[in-house]
Structure formats: C-alpha cells, structure tokens
Coordinates of C-alpha atoms and ligand atoms in Angstrom, one line a residue:
M8 CA 76.0 62.0 61.6
I9 CA 79.2 61.0 60.1
E10 CA 82.3 59.9 62.0
R11 CA 85.1 62.4 62.0
V12 CA 88.7 62.1 63.1
I13 CA 90.6 65.2 64.4
K14 CA 94.3 65.1 64.9
G15 CA 95.8 66.8 67.9
I16 CA 98.8 66.4 70.1
P17 CA 99.2 63.2 72.2
A18 CA 99.3 64.2 75.9
A19 CA 98.7 61.0 77.9
P20 CA 98.6 57.5 76.5
G21 CA 95.7 55.1 76.5
V22 CA 92.2 54.8 74.9
A23 CA 88.9 56.2 76.3
I24 CA 85.5 55.7 74.8
G25 CA 82.5 57.6 76.2
K26 CA 80.1 60.4 76.3
V27 CA 81.4 64.0 76.2
L28 CA 81.0 66.7 78.8
V29 CA 81.7 70.0 77.2
L30 CA 83.0 72.3 79.9
D31 CA 83.5 75.7 78.3
R32 CA 80.3 76.1 76.3
E33 CA 77.5 76.5 78.7
D34 CA 74.8 78.5 76.8
F35 CA 72.3 79.5 79.4
R36 CA 69.0 80.3 77.9
V37 CA 67.7 83.1 80.1
N38 CA 64.3 84.7 79.4
K39 CA 63.3 88.1 80.5
R40 CA 60.1 88.2 82.5
K41 CA 58.3 91.2 83.8
L42 CA 57.2 90.8 87.5
D43 CA 54.3 92.4 89.3
D44 CA 54.8 94.1 92.6
K45 CA 53.4 91.1 94.6
S46 CA 56.0 88.7 93.2
L47 CA 59.1 90.9 93.9
S48 CA 59.8 89.6 97.5
K49 CA 59.3 86.0 96.3
E50 CA 61.8 86.6 93.5
I51 CA 64.4 88.1 95.9
K52 CA 63.9 85.1 98.2
R53 CA 64.4 82.8 95.2
F54 CA 67.7 84.6 94.4
R55 CA 68.9 84.3 98.0
G56 CA 67.9 80.6 98.0
A57 CA 70.1 80.0 94.9
L58 CA 73.0 81.8 96.6
L59 CA 72.7 79.5 99.7
K60 CA 72.4 76.4 97.6
T61 CA 75.5 77.4 95.6
K62 CA 77.4 78.0 98.8
K63 CA 76.4 74.6 100.2
E64 CA 77.6 73.0 96.9
I65 CA 80.9 74.7 97.0
L66 CA 81.5 73.9 100.7
E67 CA 80.8 70.2 99.9
I68 CA 83.3 70.2 97.0
K69 CA 85.8 72.0 99.2
Q70 CA 85.5 69.4 101.9
K71 CA 85.7 66.5 99.5
I72 CA 88.8 67.8 97.8
S73 CA 90.5 68.7 101.1
A74 CA 89.9 65.2 102.4
E75 CA 91.0 63.4 99.2
M76 CA 93.8 65.6 98.1
G77 CA 94.9 67.8 101.0
L78 CA 93.9 71.1 102.4
E79 CA 95.9 73.2 99.9
H80 CA 93.7 71.9 97.1
G81 CA 90.5 72.5 99.0
E82 CA 91.6 76.1 99.4
I83 CA 91.0 76.7 95.7
F84 CA 87.4 77.0 96.6
S85 CA 87.7 79.6 99.3
A86 CA 88.0 82.2 96.6
H87 CA 84.7 81.0 95.2
I88 CA 83.0 81.4 98.6
L89 CA 84.3 85.0 98.7
V90 CA 82.6 85.8 95.5
L91 CA 79.3 84.4 96.9
E92 CA 79.6 86.7 99.9
D93 CA 80.3 89.8 97.9
T94 CA 77.7 92.2 99.2
M95 CA 78.2 94.7 96.3
L96 CA 77.2 92.1 93.8
I97 CA 74.3 90.8 95.8
D98 CA 72.9 94.3 96.6
D99 CA 73.3 95.3 93.0
V100 CA 71.2 92.3 91.8
I101 CA 68.5 92.8 94.5
G102 CA 68.3 96.5 93.9
K103 CA 67.8 95.9 90.2
I104 CA 65.1 93.2 90.7
K105 CA 63.2 95.7 92.9
N106 CA 63.6 98.7 90.6
E107 CA 63.3 97.1 87.2
K108 CA 60.8 94.4 88.2
I109 CA 62.5 91.8 86.1
N110 CA 63.2 88.1 86.9
A111 CA 66.3 87.2 89.0
E112 CA 68.2 85.1 86.4
Y113 CA 68.0 87.8 83.8
I114 CA 69.2 90.6 86.2
F115 CA 71.9 88.4 87.6
L116 CA 73.3 87.5 84.2
E117 CA 73.3 91.2 83.3
V118 CA 75.1 92.1 86.5
L119 CA 77.6 89.2 86.2
K120 CA 78.5 90.3 82.6
K121 CA 79.0 93.9 83.8
Y122 CA 81.4 92.6 86.6
I123 CA 83.3 90.4 84.2
R124 CA 83.7 93.3 81.6
T125 CA 84.9 95.7 84.3
F126 CA 87.3 93.2 85.9
A127 CA 88.7 92.2 82.5
K128 CA 89.8 95.7 81.8
L129 CA 91.8 96.1 85.1
D130 CA 95.5 96.1 84.9
D131 CA 95.9 93.8 87.9
E132 CA 97.0 90.2 87.5
Y133 CA 95.4 89.1 90.8
I134 CA 92.0 90.6 89.9
R135 CA 92.1 89.3 86.4
E136 CA 92.8 85.8 87.8
R137 CA 89.7 86.2 90.0
L138 CA 87.7 86.5 86.8
S139 CA 87.6 82.7 86.4
D140 CA 86.4 82.4 90.0
I141 CA 83.6 84.9 89.3
S142 CA 82.6 83.2 86.1
D143 CA 82.7 79.7 87.7
V144 CA 80.5 80.8 90.6
G145 CA 78.2 82.8 88.4
K146 CA 77.5 79.8 86.3
R147 CA 76.7 77.8 89.4
I148 CA 74.3 80.4 90.7
L149 CA 72.6 80.6 87.3
R150 CA 72.2 76.8 87.1
N151 CA 70.6 76.9 90.5
L152 CA 68.3 79.7 89.6
L153 CA 67.3 77.9 86.4
G154 CA 67.0 74.6 88.1
T155 CA 69.4 72.9 85.6
T156 CA 71.8 70.3 86.7
S157 CA 75.3 71.1 87.6
H158 CA 78.0 69.6 85.4
A159 CA 80.8 70.5 87.7
L160 CA 83.6 68.0 87.5
S161 CA 83.2 67.0 91.1
N162 CA 79.6 66.1 90.9
L163 CA 79.9 63.5 88.1
K164 CA 77.6 60.5 88.5
E165 CA 78.8 58.7 85.4
E166 CA 81.9 58.3 83.3
V167 CA 82.6 61.2 80.9
I168 CA 85.2 62.5 78.5
V169 CA 85.8 66.1 79.3
I170 CA 86.1 68.5 76.3
S171 CA 87.4 72.0 77.1
G172 CA 89.1 75.0 75.6
D173 CA 91.8 74.6 78.2
L174 CA 91.8 73.1 81.7
S175 CA 92.7 75.2 84.7
P176 CA 94.6 73.7 87.6
S177 CA 91.4 73.8 89.6
D178 CA 89.6 71.8 86.9
T179 CA 92.4 69.3 86.8
A180 CA 92.6 69.0 90.6
T181 CA 88.9 68.4 90.8
M182 CA 89.2 65.8 88.0
H183 CA 91.5 63.6 90.1
R184 CA 90.0 60.2 90.8
K185 CA 86.6 61.2 89.5
N186 CA 84.6 59.8 86.7
V187 CA 86.7 61.5 84.0
I188 CA 88.0 58.8 81.7
G189 CA 89.7 61.0 79.2
F190 CA 90.0 64.6 78.1
A191 CA 90.6 66.7 75.0
T192 CA 91.4 70.4 74.7
D193 CA 91.6 73.1 72.1
I194 CA 94.8 74.6 73.5
G195 CA 98.2 73.2 74.6
G196 CA 101.3 71.6 73.4
R197 CA 103.0 68.3 74.2
T198 CA 104.9 69.8 77.2
S199 CA 102.2 72.3 78.4
H200 CA 101.4 71.7 82.0
T201 CA 97.9 70.5 81.2
A202 CA 99.5 67.6 79.2
I203 CA 102.0 66.9 82.0
M204 CA 99.2 66.8 84.5
A205 CA 97.2 64.4 82.4
K206 CA 100.0 61.9 82.3
S207 CA 100.5 62.1 86.1
L208 CA 96.8 61.4 86.6
E209 CA 97.0 58.6 84.0
I210 CA 94.0 59.9 82.1
P211 CA 94.2 59.4 78.3
A212 CA 94.3 62.9 76.8
V213 CA 94.8 64.8 73.5
V214 CA 95.6 68.5 73.6
G215 CA 96.0 71.2 70.9
L216 CA 93.0 70.1 68.9
E217 CA 92.1 73.8 68.2
T218 CA 88.4 73.3 67.4
I219 CA 87.2 70.4 69.5
T220 CA 84.9 72.4 71.7
R221 CA 83.1 73.6 68.6
E222 CA 82.9 70.2 66.9
V223 CA 81.1 68.1 69.6
E224 CA 77.6 68.3 71.0
P225 CA 76.7 67.4 74.6
G226 CA 76.0 63.7 74.7
D227 CA 78.1 62.8 71.7
V228 CA 80.1 59.6 71.9
I229 CA 83.8 60.1 71.2
I230 CA 87.0 58.1 71.3
I231 CA 90.2 59.5 72.7
D232 CA 93.4 57.9 71.4
G233 CA 95.9 59.5 73.7
S234 CA 98.8 57.4 72.4
N235 CA 98.4 58.7 68.8
G236 CA 96.9 62.1 69.5
E237 CA 93.6 61.4 67.8
V238 CA 90.0 62.1 68.7
I239 CA 87.2 60.3 66.8
I240 CA 83.8 62.1 67.0
R241 CA 80.6 60.2 66.7
P242 CA 82.4 56.9 65.7
E243 CA 80.7 54.2 63.7
K244 CA 80.0 50.8 65.4
E245 CA 83.0 49.2 63.7
T246 CA 85.4 51.9 64.9
I247 CA 84.2 51.6 68.5
K248 CA 84.8 47.8 68.2
K249 CA 88.3 48.4 66.9
Y250 CA 89.1 50.8 69.7
E251 CA 87.5 48.6 72.4
S252 CA 90.0 46.0 71.4
L253 CA 92.9 48.5 71.3
K254 CA 91.9 49.6 74.8
L255 CA 92.1 46.0 76.1
K256 CA 95.4 45.5 74.4
F257 CA 96.7 48.7 76.0
K258 CA 95.6 47.6 79.5
K259 CA 97.1 44.2 79.0
F260 CA 100.3 45.7 77.7
E261 CA 100.4 48.1 80.7
S262 CA 99.9 45.3 83.2
N263 CA 102.6 43.2 81.5
L264 CA 105.0 46.0 81.7
T265 CA 104.5 46.6 85.4
K266 CA 105.4 43.0 85.9
F267 CA 109.1 43.7 85.5
K268 CA 109.0 46.7 87.8
H269 CA 111.4 45.0 90.3
L270 CA 113.9 44.1 87.6
P271 CA 116.9 46.4 87.3
C272 CA 117.0 49.0 84.6
Q273 CA 120.0 47.7 82.9
T274 CA 121.1 46.9 79.3
I275 CA 122.0 43.4 78.2
D276 CA 125.7 44.2 78.5
G277 CA 125.4 45.6 82.0
R278 CA 125.0 49.4 81.7
R279 CA 122.8 50.4 84.6
V280 CA 120.8 53.6 84.5
V281 CA 118.4 55.0 87.1
L282 CA 114.7 55.2 86.3
A283 CA 112.9 57.9 88.3
A284 CA 109.5 59.6 88.2
N285 CA 108.3 63.1 87.8
I286 CA 105.5 64.2 90.2
E287 CA 103.5 67.3 90.8
L288 CA 101.6 66.4 94.0
P289 CA 102.9 64.4 97.0
E290 CA 100.2 61.7 96.6
E291 CA 101.6 60.8 93.1
A292 CA 104.6 59.2 94.8
T293 CA 102.5 56.0 95.3
S294 CA 102.0 55.7 91.5
A295 CA 105.7 56.2 91.1
V296 CA 106.4 53.3 93.3
T297 CA 103.9 51.0 91.6
H298 CA 105.4 51.7 88.2
G299 CA 108.9 50.8 89.4
A300 CA 110.5 54.2 90.0
E301 CA 113.8 54.1 91.8
G302 CA 113.3 57.6 93.0
I303 CA 111.7 61.0 92.2
G304 CA 113.7 62.8 89.6
L305 CA 111.6 65.9 89.6
F306 CA 109.2 67.1 92.2
R307 CA 107.6 70.2 90.8
T308 CA 106.7 72.4 93.7
E309 CA 104.8 75.2 92.0
Y310 CA 101.5 73.5 92.7
F311 CA 101.7 74.4 96.4
Y312 CA 101.7 78.0 95.4
M313 CA 99.0 78.1 92.9
N314 CA 95.3 78.8 93.3
R315 CA 95.5 80.3 96.8
K316 CA 95.5 83.7 98.4
D317 CA 98.5 83.2 100.7
L318 CA 101.9 81.6 100.3
P319 CA 102.5 78.1 101.5
T320 CA 104.2 78.1 105.0
E321 CA 107.5 76.5 105.8
E322 CA 105.6 74.0 107.9
E323 CA 103.2 73.0 105.1
Q324 CA 106.0 72.5 102.7
F325 CA 108.2 70.7 105.2
H326 CA 105.4 68.1 105.7
A327 CA 104.8 67.6 102.0
Y328 CA 108.5 67.1 101.3
K329 CA 108.9 64.8 104.3
T330 CA 105.9 62.7 103.3
V331 CA 107.4 62.1 99.8
A332 CA 110.8 61.4 101.2
Q333 CA 109.4 58.8 103.6
K334 CA 107.2 57.3 101.0
M335 CA 110.2 56.7 98.7
V336 CA 112.1 55.2 101.7
S337 CA 115.8 55.3 100.8
H338 CA 115.3 56.2 97.2
P339 CA 116.3 59.7 96.2
V340 CA 113.7 62.5 95.9
I341 CA 114.8 65.6 94.0
I342 CA 112.9 68.6 95.0
R343 CA 112.9 71.4 92.4
T344 CA 112.8 74.9 93.9
L345 CA 110.0 77.2 92.9
D346 CA 109.7 77.5 89.1
L347 CA 106.9 79.9 88.6
G348 CA 106.4 81.9 85.4
G349 CA 106.0 80.7 81.8
D350 CA 102.6 79.0 81.8
K351 CA 102.4 78.8 85.7
F352 CA 101.3 82.1 87.3
L353 CA 100.8 82.8 91.0
S354 CA 98.3 85.5 91.8
Q355 CA 99.4 86.3 95.3
L356 CA 103.0 87.2 94.3
E357 CA 102.1 90.3 92.3
I358 CA 104.1 89.3 89.2
P359 CA 103.8 92.0 86.7
H360 CA 102.3 91.2 83.3
E361 CA 105.1 90.5 80.9
M362 CA 105.3 90.5 77.1
N363 CA 107.4 87.3 77.1
P364 CA 106.7 85.3 80.3
Y365 CA 108.9 82.4 79.2
L366 CA 111.8 84.8 78.9
G367 CA 110.8 86.8 81.9
W368 CA 111.1 87.1 85.6
R369 CA 110.7 83.5 86.4
A370 CA 112.1 80.5 88.4
I371 CA 115.5 81.1 90.0
R372 CA 115.5 84.8 88.8
F373 CA 112.4 85.4 90.8
C374 CA 113.7 83.4 93.8
L375 CA 116.9 85.4 93.9
A376 CA 115.0 88.6 93.8
R377 CA 112.4 87.5 96.4
Q378 CA 114.7 85.7 98.9
D379 CA 112.1 86.0 101.5
V380 CA 110.0 83.5 99.5
F381 CA 113.0 81.4 98.4
K382 CA 114.4 81.0 102.0
V383 CA 111.1 79.7 103.3
Q384 CA 111.2 76.9 100.7
L385 CA 114.9 76.2 101.3
R386 CA 114.3 75.9 105.1
A387 CA 111.5 73.4 104.4
I388 CA 113.6 71.3 102.0
L389 CA 116.6 71.2 104.4
R390 CA 114.5 70.3 107.4
A391 CA 112.8 67.5 105.4
S392 CA 116.3 66.2 104.3
A393 CA 116.7 64.8 107.8
Y394 CA 113.9 62.3 107.1
G395 CA 115.0 60.6 103.8
N396 CA 117.2 60.8 100.8
L397 CA 116.4 64.3 99.6
K398 CA 118.2 66.2 97.0
M399 CA 117.4 69.6 95.5
M400 CA 117.9 71.5 92.3
Y401 CA 117.4 75.0 90.9
P402 CA 115.4 75.6 87.7
M403 CA 116.3 77.9 84.8
I404 CA 119.9 78.5 85.6
S405 CA 121.4 80.6 82.8
G406 CA 124.9 81.1 84.0
V407 CA 127.4 80.4 86.8
E408 CA 126.9 83.6 88.7
E409 CA 123.3 82.8 89.2
L410 CA 124.2 79.4 90.4
I411 CA 126.8 80.6 92.9
Q412 CA 124.4 83.2 94.2
A413 CA 121.7 80.5 94.7
N414 CA 124.2 78.3 96.6
Q415 CA 125.1 81.3 98.8
V416 CA 121.5 81.7 99.8
L417 CA 121.4 78.0 100.5
E418 CA 124.5 78.2 102.7
S419 CA 123.0 81.2 104.6
V420 CA 119.9 79.1 105.3
K421 CA 122.0 76.2 106.5
E422 CA 123.8 78.5 108.9
E423 CA 120.4 79.7 110.2
L424 CA 119.3 76.2 110.9
K425 CA 122.6 75.3 112.5
K426 CA 122.2 78.2 114.9
E427 CA 118.7 77.2 115.7
K428 CA 119.9 73.6 116.3
I429 CA 117.5 72.2 113.7
S430 CA 118.7 69.0 112.1
F431 CA 119.2 68.6 108.4
N432 CA 121.4 66.7 106.0
K433 CA 124.5 69.0 105.8
D434 CA 125.7 67.2 102.6
I435 CA 122.4 67.4 100.7
E436 CA 123.2 67.0 97.0
V437 CA 122.4 70.1 95.0
G438 CA 121.9 70.1 91.3
A439 CA 121.2 72.5 88.5
M440 CA 118.5 72.1 85.8
I441 CA 120.0 72.6 82.4
E442 CA 117.2 74.0 80.4
I443 CA 118.7 77.1 78.8
P444 CA 121.1 76.8 75.8
S445 CA 123.6 79.2 77.6
A446 CA 123.7 76.8 80.6
A447 CA 124.2 73.8 78.2
L448 CA 127.1 75.5 76.5
T449 CA 128.7 76.5 79.8
S450 CA 127.9 73.3 81.6
N451 CA 131.7 72.6 82.0
I452 CA 131.8 75.7 84.3
L453 CA 128.5 75.0 86.0
A454 CA 129.5 71.4 86.8
R455 CA 132.1 72.7 89.3
E456 CA 129.4 74.2 91.5
V457 CA 126.9 71.3 91.8
D458 CA 126.6 67.5 92.5
F459 CA 124.4 66.7 89.4
F460 CA 122.6 68.1 86.4
S461 CA 119.1 67.4 85.3
I462 CA 118.3 68.3 81.7
G463 CA 114.9 70.1 81.3
T464 CA 114.2 69.4 77.7
N465 CA 110.8 71.0 77.7
D466 CA 112.4 74.4 78.1
L467 CA 115.7 73.6 76.5
I468 CA 113.9 72.7 73.2
Q469 CA 111.7 75.8 73.3
Y470 CA 114.7 78.1 73.8
A471 CA 117.0 76.3 71.4
L472 CA 114.5 76.2 68.6
A473 CA 112.6 79.4 69.5
V474 CA 109.3 77.4 69.7
D475 CA 106.8 78.2 72.4
R476 CA 106.2 74.8 74.1
A477 CA 102.5 75.5 74.7
N478 CA 101.5 76.9 71.3
E479 CA 99.7 74.2 69.2
K480 CA 100.1 76.3 66.0
I481 CA 103.9 75.8 65.9
A482 CA 103.9 72.4 67.6
Y483 CA 105.3 70.8 64.3
L484 CA 108.5 72.8 64.9
Y485 CA 108.9 71.5 68.5
E486 CA 111.4 68.7 67.6
P487 CA 113.2 66.9 70.4
A488 CA 115.2 65.0 67.8
H489 CA 116.5 68.2 66.1
P490 CA 120.3 68.0 65.5
A491 CA 120.8 71.2 67.6
V492 CA 119.0 69.7 70.6
L493 CA 121.0 66.5 70.3
K494 CA 124.3 68.5 70.2
L495 CA 123.3 70.4 73.3
I496 CA 122.4 67.2 75.2
K497 CA 125.7 65.7 74.2
T498 CA 127.6 68.7 75.4
I499 CA 125.8 68.6 78.7
I500 CA 126.4 64.9 79.3
D501 CA 130.1 65.0 78.2
N502 CA 130.8 68.1 80.4
A503 CA 129.1 66.5 83.4
H504 CA 131.0 63.2 83.1
E505 CA 134.3 65.0 82.6
A506 CA 133.7 66.9 85.8
G507 CA 132.7 63.6 87.6
I508 CA 129.1 64.4 88.2
W509 CA 126.0 62.4 87.1
V510 CA 123.4 63.7 84.7
G511 CA 119.7 63.0 84.5
M512 CA 116.9 64.2 82.2
C513 CA 113.5 65.2 83.6
G514 CA 111.9 66.9 80.6
E515 CA 109.3 65.0 78.6
M516 CA 111.9 63.8 76.1
A517 CA 113.1 61.3 78.8
G518 CA 109.8 59.5 78.3
D519 CA 109.8 59.8 74.5
I520 CA 110.4 56.1 73.9
I521 CA 111.4 56.4 70.3
L522 CA 114.4 58.4 71.5
T523 CA 115.3 56.2 74.5
V524 CA 118.0 54.4 72.6
L525 CA 119.7 57.7 71.6
L526 CA 119.6 59.1 75.1
L527 CA 121.0 55.9 76.5
G528 CA 123.8 55.9 73.8
L529 CA 124.6 59.6 74.6
G530 CA 125.4 58.4 78.1
L531 CA 122.5 59.7 80.2
D532 CA 122.6 58.3 83.8
E533 CA 119.1 58.9 84.9
F534 CA 115.7 59.0 83.0
S535 CA 112.9 60.7 84.9
T536 CA 109.4 60.8 83.5
S537 CA 105.7 60.3 84.2
P538 CA 105.2 57.1 86.2
I539 CA 103.0 55.6 83.5
I540 CA 105.8 55.7 80.9
L541 CA 108.5 54.2 83.1
P542 CA 107.9 50.5 82.4
E543 CA 108.1 51.1 78.7
V544 CA 111.4 53.0 79.0
K545 CA 112.7 50.1 81.1
R546 CA 111.6 47.5 78.6
I547 CA 113.5 49.2 75.8
I548 CA 116.7 49.7 77.9
R549 CA 116.6 46.0 79.0
S550 CA 116.4 44.9 75.4
M551 CA 119.4 46.9 74.3
E552 CA 123.1 46.6 74.3
Y553 CA 124.9 49.8 75.4
F554 CA 127.7 49.5 72.9
K555 CA 125.1 49.4 70.1
A556 CA 123.2 52.3 71.6
K557 CA 126.4 54.3 71.6
K558 CA 127.0 53.6 67.9
I559 CA 123.5 54.7 67.1
A560 CA 124.0 57.9 69.0
V561 CA 127.2 58.7 67.1
K562 CA 125.4 58.1 63.8
A563 CA 122.5 60.3 64.9
L564 CA 124.8 63.1 65.7
S565 CA 126.0 63.1 62.0
L566 CA 122.5 63.5 60.6
S567 CA 120.9 66.7 59.3
T568 CA 117.3 66.7 60.3
A569 CA 115.0 65.5 63.1
K570 CA 113.2 63.3 60.7
E571 CA 116.4 61.5 59.8
V572 CA 117.2 61.1 63.5
E573 CA 113.8 59.7 64.3
N574 CA 113.9 57.3 61.4
L575 CA 117.2 56.0 62.6
A576 CA 115.9 55.6 66.1
K577 CA 112.7 53.8 64.9
K578 CA 114.8 51.5 62.7
S579 CA 117.0 50.5 65.6
L580 CA 113.9 49.7 67.6
E581 CA 112.5 47.6 64.8
D582 CA 115.8 45.7 64.6
L583 CA 115.3 44.9 68.3
K584 CA 111.7 43.9 67.4
I585 CA 110.3 46.5 69.8
K586 CA 107.0 47.9 68.7
V587 CA 106.2 51.5 69.8
Ligands
LIG614 C1 111.6 71.1 81.6 O1 111.7 72.3 81.3 O2 112.0 70.2 80.9 C2 111.1 70.8 83.0 C3 111.2 69.5 83.4 O3 110.5 71.7 83.7 P1 109.1 72.3 83.5 O4 108.4 71.4 82.5 O5 108.4 72.3 84.8 O6 109.3 73.6 83.0
LIG615 MG1 111.5 73.9 82.8

C-alpha cells in the first residue's frame, strides 16, 4: 500500500497519528436464513434480547454523558430510547419473523430500511431529523444481533482517529474527552460549526476532504496535520517519524506559549488589546482561563437548544450563564442570544424548510418573531448578570430598526424583572454582532444604539463574497483577506471609534494569525477566538509595534487581491522573525 496525501481544510491545529475508526460506513453483512417452526420463538427471544442490550448500552452512555457534560447533553439519547420503545417497529419485526420464518437480523434490516425510506419522504423537519436517531439505534441493534462489537464513540477502549462524512453534534458531544485523538471529515468549511467545535475540544482536525471516507479502510494508520489541513493515509515509516517529531514540537510550542498567559496582551509601544475566548459549552470556560483569556468574547448559546425535544428552561439557562460568569470571576462574558439557522437547526421549533437557510428566518429575525422563546433567554441572561460581569449581544443584525426592536424587547423584560423584584445588572452592556454587509455599512447608525460591536467574520465574509461558509467546493473563494472584507472591517472599526464604542471580533478571522498584524493595525480593540489559538495571537501582538501595524494596514487597504494582502502580512511577520 502506498502512502497518500489528501489536502483538505485545516479545522483545528496539531498533529495526530493513529488508527482510523470509520464512522459512516458500516456495511453489515446480513445473511438470510430460513427458520423451522421450532426455532421461531427462540429467534423472537433473541431479537428482544438485542433490544434490551441496546437499551442498556444507551442508558449507560446517557448516564456517562450527563455526568461528564451535563444533563442537557445526556438528553440527546432520550430520543434513541424512544425509538427502541416504538411498538409499531417491534411488532412489525416480530410479526414478519413469525410469518416469513426468516432470521431476525434480516427481517430487522428490511423493516429498518422501510422506516427510513418512509420517514425520509415526509415533509416534516422534526421527523426527518429523527432519521439519524433511527439509523443510529438501528445500527446498534443490528450489531447486537450479529454479535459484532460496537464502535460507538463513547465505548472506545483505545485511541482512534475518527473518519466520517460529517459529524453530528451528538457525535461531537460524545467525542469529548474520549479516546478520539483526531478527526477528518468529507464535508465542511473552515468556519463550519464542526470545525469550530474541533478547535474548542482541542482535537487536531481536517475537514472538507471530500473523499476521505472512501479512501481509508478500518485499521489503517493515518496522520492528521490539523495545522496544514493535510491527511496522510498509510504513511511510510519515515513520514511517521517526521510527524512524530512535528507533534512533539507542536506540544512544546504550545506549552511555551501558555507560559506567557499572565502577561498583558500589549504591543511593544503600549497599545493594549483584549484577548477573549469563544466557547460553545459552559465547561469550556476552564480552557479559556488556562489559555490566558481575559474574558469570553462569544458564548454561543445554540447548543442548549439542539438535540432535544423541549426548549431549555429559564432556570437551566440561568444556571449555565451564571456558572460561566462566576468561573470568569470579574472578566467579561458576552452571551450571544440565540442564533439558530444556517447550519444549526433546532427540531423542536418547527422551522420550515428553507431554500436558503443562511439567508432565511434565523437568529434575531427568528427571536423577534418568537418573542416567547427570546424573552425566556433574556430573562435568564439578565438574572445571571447579577452574579458576574455579563454582557450580551444580538446576532445577525441587518439594520437599525431590528436593533431598536430587540432593545425594546430587552427593556420590557427588564421592566418585568423589576416588577418581580428580581435583581439584575440594570446597566448591562449590550452589543450588536456586525456580520451582514448592510450592518457594516450602516454601523455609524447602529453604533448609537449599543455599547459595543463584535464583528462576526464567519458570516460577514460569506455574505460579502457570496460564498457559503460550509461548502468545501468553493472554499478557495472564502478569503478573509479579500480587499472587500478589509474595507468592511475598517468601516466598522472607524464608525465604532467615532461613536466612542469599542469593537471586537469573534469570527474565526480573529484567530487567523497571519492576519493578526492587519487587524491590530486597523484598530481592533478585542480579539476573541478559540482558547487554543489565544497564546499565539498574544505572542504576535507582543512582538509588534502598533505604529508599524497601522502602516501595514494602510498599505493592505491599497492592495487589489487577497493574495497580495496575505503576502504583505506574511512578510511583516517574517520581518519580525515570527514563524507561523
Ligand atoms: C460569525 O459569524 O463570525 C460568528 C462568530 O458567529 P457564528 O460562527 O456562530 O455564525
Ligand atoms: Mg454568525
């Protein structure tokens, strides 16, 4: 077998070397066997036994996940249990075993396929989402009937590199703190939520490889180079050696970087900027602190709402926000209000299927239409603001009317709490995410209504350049250094400063270290990115002079292409003798 290198999109830095676990390609070899009358009841018993075993397995996973990651994550598996208790499916299988006198696994697979086909045709988002639950549980039951071992992510006994078409939030949540040392997927772009999650979990990952699931065989050894976006399949001994030493270097580099976590994020000539972290789950606040974050610049709250049948309660959200606020002590924590849509769907909210979900009924648009849902979250945020330095911001603001309306809802919730004599920070800082070109271009108007801006480049770039952020086929067009993007960023920063408010960036571009010099030079006040990237951003800022960064930014704004801008940025880093 010859070594092969496949290029994808770097999702989370670091090197992993290990055996693969292919998630999406479970080919069950199921033979058809005719049964005699005497064996029928034994066969039915065997089927019931497999159901019981599966239920036990799922309950165990549920318990483990709930204990390690909180109840809301364990709830993902309640839907799986429901499938196991579906009497229609069970009766269908048992009836067929009796009538057709065929072995259980064969019948079960037939019935399962029929269910999946029928469900897939239904025009109901919720039911279609349940398809993955049915297929997950179905595979488990089959494994138990066939007596093969389960490769579920939660049952891993040894270290593996996970290969998958895509990774669902339930896969990713299960992966947490397990033996997964790296992963690679066919689908996804640099700023898809799979990639963002990988960085948060600090698992080296490459996404958007298109064909990786077809190129590897179970048991193959592969190398994941998450920093360069490369996967090496069946590497030669020499290559393994080379990457072993790269891995060591990376680890050493990482631990050296965390050494200056207590030093201020300040340029040589005294320009101080704030370094903050992006998190998706409350427990990630710990990693933010260890990597030297001076706050949470973006707490994505969608994950509370995903993979469950009901909506998160006010109490549940209040506790989560309060926990993070307390963990960060006096440092600021910016909670972003619900930003569903795009590549994050919530089954229980009956969102209609849309032709262009990224341009659809999402984020603040949804919240203003469903104020019942929005107000529950606002109450939770406000209540938690009594326990720490909480701020909040709205996603996907497209114009000032929307912003004014959101603020009115917030005021009405404040009034409610006052009447109920519930304490909260009356002066909580409120910000707007600037991630739509229309908002960037009217940021002078928006600035009058808020205390700060946070630039969401993941969306800003996709809307400015008309490039779907999660589509690997057009990933080459997704250019953060595009002159149009730089001009938008400059407009936002200048307008914010003119209005006397501060401006941060929480899109992935804030962690794109080649561009740190430019963002600094453009006058950004706060960089918020995955904890793992923070020390590197700080190292660059501490090696720079602000006046030089400003000159580089001016020069960058006069260039014609992203390539030219990148080359200029790279050259300025070389001049500083910074290797990236
Ligand atoms: C962004 O768009 O840059 C952002 C931070 O929000 P999200 O990635 O969650 O859309
Ligand atoms: Mg966004």
